[in-house]
Phi, psi and omega in degrees: 000144171251145196277180174269144191298176153238153353293177184286170173289160170270320185219108159271121176260144179242126188086141183232070162264211211258312193288307189298336195272326180302311189290314179308321169302322172289320185278350159291357175259021191221062184312343163289345180256134188254123183225169195208116173247128202244138187199127177303326182286171189283350169184172173324119163224129156247114178031076168293323167331324196243020175274073208243151188299131166101335176295162173229157134339135163252019175228151171324167168278333160328313159286057183261182182303335171232342177325307194275025189212301172216101162311323181286358195282155201269334199269011162293152178286340154296336179260349190251340131335292168283338151301346181244356170076042190252355196310311162319307191295337197269340170296318187277325159308335162056061184244149182244328161235120200287170174284136179283352174284330179289305168340283178319321177272352169298315175288339171297294190299336194270315177274000160278354189242345197257123183282007195256352193259113168252104179253199201049043171209107192252109175314122181263302182211146178238129189218176171259115198261094180293314192300317192257354176056023171240163155285147183258143175221129166249114192240140181243133191267174191282338156281001184094009188290138173260156170213153168235121199245150153272157164204132179315308183223161213204128158233159178246131204211038183312336189089179164245141177268158192293130173225143194249159127329127182314305169315343164268348192278343169292323191275353154283325180308308188303337171058037189248359180229049188293142184078352186242323170230125181214168172273184186266344175296354176249003176303327181268338155311326178279332208314317173304302183310318200281324173304338183270352173284182173285313174203142183246148158228121179258131194239139170135137183260008179259179185330316197266346157301331181277330208278309178310287181323330181276330193269001178257330184270359157279355164281336186279152170280079193294354166294336181211208199265006189284143166099206195245166159291108194262105176245153187240110188239140180205159172286300180313144186297329178219178154267081184263147177288159180280135172308089182226055169255151195300331179272346185276338174287343169279014142317305183260059171247165152317333185302306195258006169297310192288346178281308190286311154327320186272342172321143157301149181294351174281311206282318174310306174314310182278343181277323175290332169299289180305340185247035172307331195282341180304301182256002186230350178281181190246156188277154189294323193283333160320307176289329175293325179290316160308297181317327185267339161289304174313322187290314177308316199280349174241041167307137158085018187071005186289126156317134172287136171271056172199166193213148189230087184257093175273161189048039166248143173245157184257122194248338181179145191233141169195165196266149186204100194050261172263343178235196183236166190221125151245140154281131184234176186214117174285108178297325170272334154286331197040074174202131188298129161219169160246147186238138170241131184215168170277338184208170188218125156238127194271057191269087196230039148093183190208159197209133184302161174224173170271122187271138170333308170297003170264002163247187213090191183292128173052028174290172203261351182289355186259340176248029163262135179272079165319153176258192208277000177223039150087013208225124184318139157270153197218121157279183192287343172284351202057027169279114173280143177289104171253146180348144189285343188280334191259113179264001183284160195253151168222098172263169191220154178206145183061035160219048196227008184306315181293318171263349192217017162076208214260343164302350189282349173267007197256142175287342178312319193262012198291309181302300185301351164285307190297340170280329164313301177304307179313310185291328180281324172316295187297339181068039163197180181269106180285301209236128174265137189241147205293161191263326176244114173223028179214162153283319204264128188261118171275133185119179151305140152336136151334299182289003177270123177270140190269095189278122198307150172285144171294153176283156184262092190250178221288319191276306170320305173316302167316310196297307191302338192287000000 
């Protein structure tokens, strides 16, 4: 194992997804900070299983890695277009929401250019070196070479992991249904095999579920029976559009984060569940395209080779013969029924998880002040609460839904959050962040005073009689 050179890094980032890449790009403009960002993958890759042709980001291109806090940065999406001679085609396309495949290419362009980004670096351990008063990060390359680096501060941007319904986990765990039972994160890998199935069931009411269902519909032969029968199931009571009104989107602002953080924990938990359409709904365009596909396929009285079932929960799944059987419950009618299908795509989202490198001998996990549900306690600067013996600072990105609200996984707030962390890391204002970002006043007006209810006197009660 090779020892890291001195001085130690001011900041080491673990994971290079869009959020830590945003921080790396913004930190590049602060030459007095020594930074390093590590990722296990051989190169940048963003949700490769869902990079189908025709899919777009659900946020405008201005929500790139840097523009929302520094539109002069050389790492903007517009500068990417300029470097690739795509500015005029982009202008004439009149796009506000860009192709996902191009966003992935843009991020790869930035990560390839930034010297602070190192791939093929699987982090095995993150601990606290009490003797040197720094974090110690051990990472391993594909060839087995291990390297240990030191850092005064660390930011975790390891992303989220796919979530599947409990009923499907045994089918996934036994490994005997490759390409036929999968999470949508792996959809593109198995796309051709799924398109050749007789019947595919997609589970999940969000954007990923809609896109997978739409893509499978487009594999159908309009003149015959080619392509799979497509069934789309969802627990929600409707296939609902994402909240995309101009005022509604102000929930994705720093103003709302400040309001949300001040609420009691129980109320925060309740709000996140209630606000699912802000971050789990489907774009109106995708729902319209699904409707148009079904309309085309029923011209002349043809029966659609598709079914859409909202309000359905999958309670059991098992292999039967050469197919799969789902036992489902309609939540409003409280009725059980069975579905026979050839393949299942679980488009049921992602969730933050505790990375393995925090645990083990001398791992930092024992020094993290976890909450009652095993989640990070996170302050306004995205700093994780640690044991007082740790003088270094640990930050986290996209693991703060419970403390900061629905904007945690949204790209809109990525650059702002990265700038907030960067300023905290540097101990000064590297990038100015806006103080007011919404027209909406979340909560009571500042001048509001809680007026106590007047005591009811005997005289007043007598008067009311």
